[in-house]
């Protein structure tokens, strides 16, 4: 049985505990207990930032687990973690198969010396602080999660679920991970290379009709997406749709669709080996040249440079 151990520091953020549902449902999919989940804390008591107090197994040098998931808190730089906690974290890491920092839990891994020379991520708000505190680590502020060897780190909140699903996929395969995501009613299971910043979230329309139009666009990027087609999805006239869309998102429909296409194309470039012509076709650009022009406007660099940067990372 694979032992999953949660380390909860003082003031931990309760979202970390939501990831336990991933391992619980994986057991359910298998009809047998593959994972055993345990919770550890200094002194045997864990207090969350929201005030919740949980009993836990006292952390010691003899604590053992296959995978440790280290929770973070809302203000990771103050106060600093207790030296004894960092010492014990370094000790238990020696015998573990994997160590994972959930959100700002990456600060604890870094304090324990586990991120030295490694790629890692954390919540975008705290990425610069983590890099300054640990210049020997390579912090990437725009990733959902990163696995560098046996050390895993994730962005904040919901990205912790994506990391937990990736752990399940590594252990049990993609089919089980997809089934768990489906049971969790996840709209989308994100890869580690995906950006922390979502174009859909940035547009943030207020009305359901504009949201429906954007969802229609996201699902049909490879097709022509005229104002008339989007207006039909929103059940509005083209003129009324353009006016309402711009008022709610601050962008024209054409500009918003280009942003969605850029986001999808960048992900394909970073996570696949498809030729540029295929990436352009799948994400709705007229051709490779059209996609290049959009990348220069949106990212300030051509698609080839983004792909080279992704491949250059270990």
Coordinates of C-alpha atoms in Angstrom, one line a residue:
X1 CA 0.0 0.0 0.0
X2 CA 1.3 3.5 -0.9
X3 CA 1.4 5.8 2.1
X4 CA 0.5 9.4 1.5
X5 CA 1.5 11.7 4.3
X6 CA 0.3 15.3 4.7
X7 CA 2.5 17.7 6.7
X8 CA 0.4 20.5 8.1
X9 CA 2.4 23.5 9.4
X10 CA 0.9 26.0 11.8
X11 CA -1.6 28.2 10.0
X12 CA -1.9 25.9 7.0
X13 CA -4.4 26.7 4.3
X14 CA -7.3 24.2 4.3
X15 CA -7.5 23.8 0.5
X16 CA -4.6 21.4 0.8
X17 CA -6.9 18.9 2.5
X18 CA -9.2 18.9 -0.5
X19 CA -6.5 16.9 -2.4
X20 CA -7.2 14.0 -0.1
X21 CA -10.4 13.4 -2.1
X22 CA -8.2 12.5 -5.2
X23 CA -6.6 9.6 -3.4
X24 CA -9.9 8.5 -1.7
X25 CA -11.6 8.3 -5.1
X26 CA -8.6 6.5 -6.7
X27 CA -9.1 3.8 -4.1
X28 CA -12.8 3.7 -5.0
X29 CA -12.1 3.3 -8.7
X30 CA -9.8 0.4 -8.0
X31 CA -12.2 -1.3 -5.5
X32 CA -9.3 -1.8 -3.2
X33 CA -7.2 0.5 -1.0
X34 CA -4.1 1.4 -2.9
X35 CA -3.5 4.6 -0.9
X36 CA -3.3 5.1 2.8
X37 CA -3.6 8.7 3.8
X38 CA -2.1 10.1 7.1
X39 CA -1.8 13.5 8.6
X40 CA 1.2 14.8 10.5
X41 CA 1.9 18.0 12.4
X42 CA 4.4 19.3 15.0
X43 CA 3.1 18.4 18.5
X44 CA 0.2 16.3 17.1
X45 CA -2.1 19.3 16.5
X46 CA -2.7 21.3 13.3
X47 CA -4.4 24.7 13.3
X48 CA -5.5 26.0 9.9
X49 CA -5.5 29.7 8.9
X50 CA -9.3 29.7 9.0
X51 CA -9.3 28.5 12.7
X52 CA -9.9 24.8 12.1
X53 CA -8.0 22.6 14.5
X54 CA -7.2 19.0 13.6
X55 CA -5.6 16.1 15.5
X56 CA -2.6 14.7 13.7
X57 CA 0.2 12.2 14.2
X58 CA 3.2 14.0 15.8
X59 CA 6.0 14.4 13.2
X60 CA 9.3 12.8 14.2
X61 CA 12.5 11.6 12.6
X62 CA 11.0 8.1 12.5
X63 CA 7.9 9.2 10.4
X64 CA 7.8 7.3 7.1
X65 CA 5.8 7.7 4.0
X66 CA 6.1 7.0 0.3
X67 CA 4.8 10.5 -0.7
X68 CA 4.8 13.6 1.5
X69 CA 2.5 16.5 0.6
X70 CA 3.5 19.6 2.4
X71 CA 0.8 22.2 2.9
X72 CA 1.5 26.0 2.8
X73 CA 0.0 29.0 4.5
X74 CA -1.3 32.3 3.4
X75 CA 1.7 34.3 4.5
X76 CA 4.7 32.0 3.9
X77 CA 7.4 34.5 4.7
X78 CA 6.2 35.5 8.2
X79 CA 6.6 33.9 10.6
X80 CA 9.3 31.6 9.4
X81 CA 8.8 27.9 9.9
X82 CA 10.1 26.4 13.2
X83 CA 13.7 25.2 12.7
X84 CA 12.7 21.8 14.2
X85 CA 10.0 21.4 11.5
X86 CA 12.6 22.1 8.8
X87 CA 15.1 19.7 10.3
X88 CA 12.5 16.9 10.5
X89 CA 11.3 17.6 6.9
X90 CA 14.9 17.1 5.7
X91 CA 15.1 13.9 7.6
X92 CA 11.8 12.3 6.4
X93 CA 12.6 13.3 2.8
X94 CA 15.6 10.9 2.7
X95 CA 13.5 7.8 2.8
X96 CA 10.5 9.1 0.8
X97 CA 9.8 8.3 -2.9
X98 CA 8.4 11.8 -3.6
X99 CA 8.1 15.1 -1.9
X100 CA 5.4 17.6 -3.0
X101 CA 4.9 21.2 -1.9
X102 CA 1.3 22.4 -2.2
X103 CA 1.1 26.1 -3.1
X104 CA 3.4 27.9 -0.6
X105 CA 4.4 24.6 0.9
X106 CA 7.3 25.1 -1.6
X107 CA 8.8 27.5 0.9
X108 CA 9.1 24.7 3.4
X109 CA 10.7 22.4 0.8
X110 CA 13.1 25.2 -0.1
X111 CA 14.0 25.9 3.5
X112 CA 14.8 22.3 3.9
X113 CA 17.2 22.5 1.0
X114 CA 15.1 20.3 -1.3
X115 CA 14.7 22.8 -4.1
X116 CA 18.4 23.6 -4.5
X117 CA 19.2 23.4 -8.2
X118 CA 15.7 22.3 -9.1
X119 CA 12.8 23.8 -11.1
X120 CA 9.8 24.6 -9.0
X121 CA 6.7 26.7 -8.8
X122 CA 4.4 28.2 -6.2
X123 CA 1.4 30.6 -6.2
X124 CA 2.3 33.4 -8.6
X125 CA 1.8 36.0 -5.9
X126 CA 4.7 34.5 -3.8
X127 CA 7.0 33.3 -6.6
X128 CA 9.3 36.3 -6.6
X129 CA 9.6 36.2 -2.8
X130 CA 10.5 32.5 -3.0
X131 CA 13.1 33.1 -5.7
X132 CA 14.7 35.9 -3.7
X133 CA 14.8 33.8 -0.5
X134 CA 16.3 30.8 -2.3
X135 CA 18.3 32.0 -5.4
X136 CA 19.7 28.5 -5.8
X137 CA 16.3 27.2 -6.9
X138 CA 14.8 27.9 -10.3
X139 CA 11.3 29.3 -9.7
X140 CA 8.9 29.4 -12.6
X141 CA 6.0 31.6 -11.6
X142 CA 3.6 30.7 -14.5
X143 CA 3.2 26.9 -14.1
X144 CA 0.3 24.9 -12.7
X145 CA 2.7 22.3 -11.3
X146 CA 6.3 21.1 -11.9
X147 CA 7.8 17.7 -11.3
X148 CA 11.6 17.8 -11.2
X149 CA 12.7 14.3 -10.4
X150 CA 11.2 13.3 -7.1
X151 CA 10.3 16.8 -6.0
X152 CA 6.9 18.2 -7.0
X153 CA 5.5 21.7 -6.5
X154 CA 2.2 23.3 -7.5
X155 CA 0.6 26.7 -7.8
X156 CA -2.1 27.8 -5.4
X157 CA -5.5 26.4 -4.4
X158 CA -7.1 24.4 -7.3
X159 CA -3.7 23.7 -8.9
X160 CA -3.1 21.4 -5.9
X161 CA -5.8 19.1 -7.3
X162 CA -4.0 19.0 -10.6
X163 CA -0.8 18.0 -8.9
X164 CA -2.6 15.2 -6.9
X165 CA -4.2 13.9 -10.1
X166 CA -0.7 13.8 -11.8
X167 CA 0.6 11.8 -8.8
X168 CA -2.3 9.3 -9.3
X169 CA -1.5 9.1 -13.1
X170 CA 2.1 8.3 -12.3
X171 CA 1.1 5.6 -9.9
X172 CA -2.0 4.1 -11.6
X173 CA -2.2 5.4 -15.1
X174 CA -4.1 8.0 -17.1
X175 CA -7.4 6.1 -17.2
X176 CA -7.7 6.1 -13.4
X177 CA -6.7 9.8 -13.2
X178 CA -9.3 10.8 -15.7
X179 CA -12.0 8.8 -13.9
X180 CA -11.1 10.6 -10.6
X181 CA -11.2 14.0 -12.4
X182 CA -14.6 13.1 -13.8
X183 CA -16.0 12.1 -10.3
X184 CA -14.7 15.4 -9.0
X185 CA -16.8 17.2 -11.7
X186 CA -13.7 18.9 -13.0
X187 CA -14.3 21.1 -16.0
X188 CA -10.8 20.5 -17.3
X189 CA -7.8 18.5 -16.1
X190 CA -4.8 20.8 -16.5
X191 CA -1.3 19.7 -17.4
X192 CA 1.7 20.9 -15.5
X193 CA 2.9 23.1 -18.4
X194 CA -0.3 25.1 -18.4
X195 CA -0.2 28.8 -17.4
X196 CA -1.5 29.8 -13.9
X197 CA -3.4 32.7 -15.6
X198 CA -6.5 31.7 -17.6
X199 CA -7.7 33.8 -20.5
X200 CA -11.3 32.7 -19.6
X201 CA -10.8 34.0 -16.1
X202 CA -9.2 37.2 -17.2
X203 CA -12.2 38.0 -19.5
X204 CA -14.6 37.3 -16.6
X205 CA -18.0 38.1 -18.3
X206 CA -20.8 38.9 -15.9
X207 CA -23.7 37.4 -17.9
X208 CA -24.4 33.7 -18.6
X209 CA -25.0 34.5 -22.3
X210 CA -21.5 35.9 -22.8
X211 CA -20.0 33.1 -20.8
X212 CA -21.8 30.6 -23.1
X213 CA -20.4 32.3 -26.1
X214 CA -16.9 32.1 -24.7
X215 CA -17.3 28.4 -23.9
X216 CA -18.5 27.8 -27.4
X217 CA -15.4 29.6 -28.7
X218 CA -13.1 27.6 -26.5
X219 CA -14.6 24.3 -27.6
X220 CA -14.5 25.2 -31.3
X221 CA -11.2 27.1 -31.8
X222 CA -10.3 25.1 -34.9
X223 CA -13.5 26.5 -36.6
X224 CA -14.2 30.0 -38.0
X225 CA -15.7 32.0 -35.1
X226 CA -17.5 35.0 -36.6
X227 CA -19.4 37.5 -34.5
X228 CA -22.6 35.9 -36.0
X229 CA -21.7 32.5 -34.8
X230 CA -20.8 33.7 -31.3
X231 CA -24.0 35.8 -31.2
X232 CA -26.0 32.7 -32.1
X233 CA -24.4 30.8 -29.2
X234 CA -25.4 33.7 -26.9
X235 CA -28.9 33.9 -28.4
X236 CA -28.4 37.6 -29.2
X237 CA -28.3 39.6 -32.4
X238 CA -24.8 40.3 -33.8
X239 CA -25.1 44.0 -33.1
X240 CA -26.4 43.5 -29.5
X241 CA -23.8 40.7 -28.9
X242 CA -20.8 42.9 -29.9
X243 CA -22.0 45.7 -27.7
X244 CA -22.7 43.6 -24.6
X245 CA -19.5 41.5 -25.1
X246 CA -17.2 44.6 -25.2
X247 CA -19.0 46.2 -22.2
X248 CA -18.6 43.0 -20.1
X249 CA -15.0 41.9 -21.1
X250 CA -13.4 45.2 -22.2
X251 CA -12.4 43.5 -25.5
X252 CA -13.9 43.0 -28.9
X253 CA -15.0 39.4 -29.7
X254 CA -12.2 39.1 -32.3
X255 CA -9.6 40.1 -29.8
X256 CA -10.9 37.7 -27.1
X257 CA -11.0 34.8 -29.6
X258 CA -7.4 35.5 -30.5
X259 CA -6.4 35.4 -26.8
X260 CA -8.1 32.0 -26.4
X261 CA -6.3 30.8 -29.5
X262 CA -3.0 32.0 -28.3
X263 CA -3.4 30.3 -25.0
X264 CA -4.3 27.0 -26.6
X265 CA -1.5 27.2 -29.2
X266 CA 1.1 28.0 -26.5
X267 CA 0.0 25.0 -24.5
X268 CA 0.2 22.7 -27.6
X269 CA 3.7 24.1 -28.4
X270 CA 5.0 23.5 -24.9
X271 CA 3.4 20.1 -24.3
X272 CA 3.5 18.4 -27.8
X273 CA 5.7 17.8 -30.8
X274 CA 3.1 18.7 -33.4
X275 CA 4.5 20.7 -36.3
X276 CA 3.7 24.4 -36.3
X277 CA 1.3 23.9 -39.2
X278 CA -0.8 21.5 -37.2
X279 CA -0.8 23.7 -34.1
X280 CA -2.0 26.6 -36.2
X281 CA -4.8 24.5 -37.8
X282 CA -5.9 23.0 -34.5
X283 CA -6.2 26.4 -32.7
X284 CA -7.9 28.2 -35.6
X285 CA -5.1 30.3 -37.1
X286 CA -5.3 30.6 -40.9
X287 CA -1.7 29.3 -41.3
X288 CA 1.7 29.2 -39.7
X289 CA 2.4 32.8 -40.7
X290 CA -0.8 34.1 -39.2
X291 CA -0.1 32.3 -35.9
X292 CA 3.4 33.8 -35.8
X293 CA 2.0 37.4 -36.2
X294 CA -0.4 36.8 -33.4
X295 CA 2.4 35.4 -31.1
X296 CA 4.5 38.4 -31.8
X297 CA 1.6 40.7 -30.8
X298 CA 0.6 38.6 -27.8
X299 CA 3.9 37.3 -26.3
X300 CA 6.5 39.4 -28.0
X301 CA 8.2 36.3 -29.5
X302 CA 7.5 33.8 -32.3
X303 CA 6.1 30.3 -31.7
X304 CA 9.5 28.7 -32.3
X305 CA 11.1 30.6 -29.4
X306 CA 8.4 29.4 -27.0
X307 CA 8.8 25.8 -28.1
X308 CA 12.6 26.1 -27.8
X309 CA 12.3 27.5 -24.3
X310 CA 10.0 24.7 -23.2
X311 CA 12.3 22.0 -24.6
X312 CA 15.4 23.6 -23.0
X313 CA 13.9 23.0 -19.6
X314 CA 15.0 19.7 -18.0

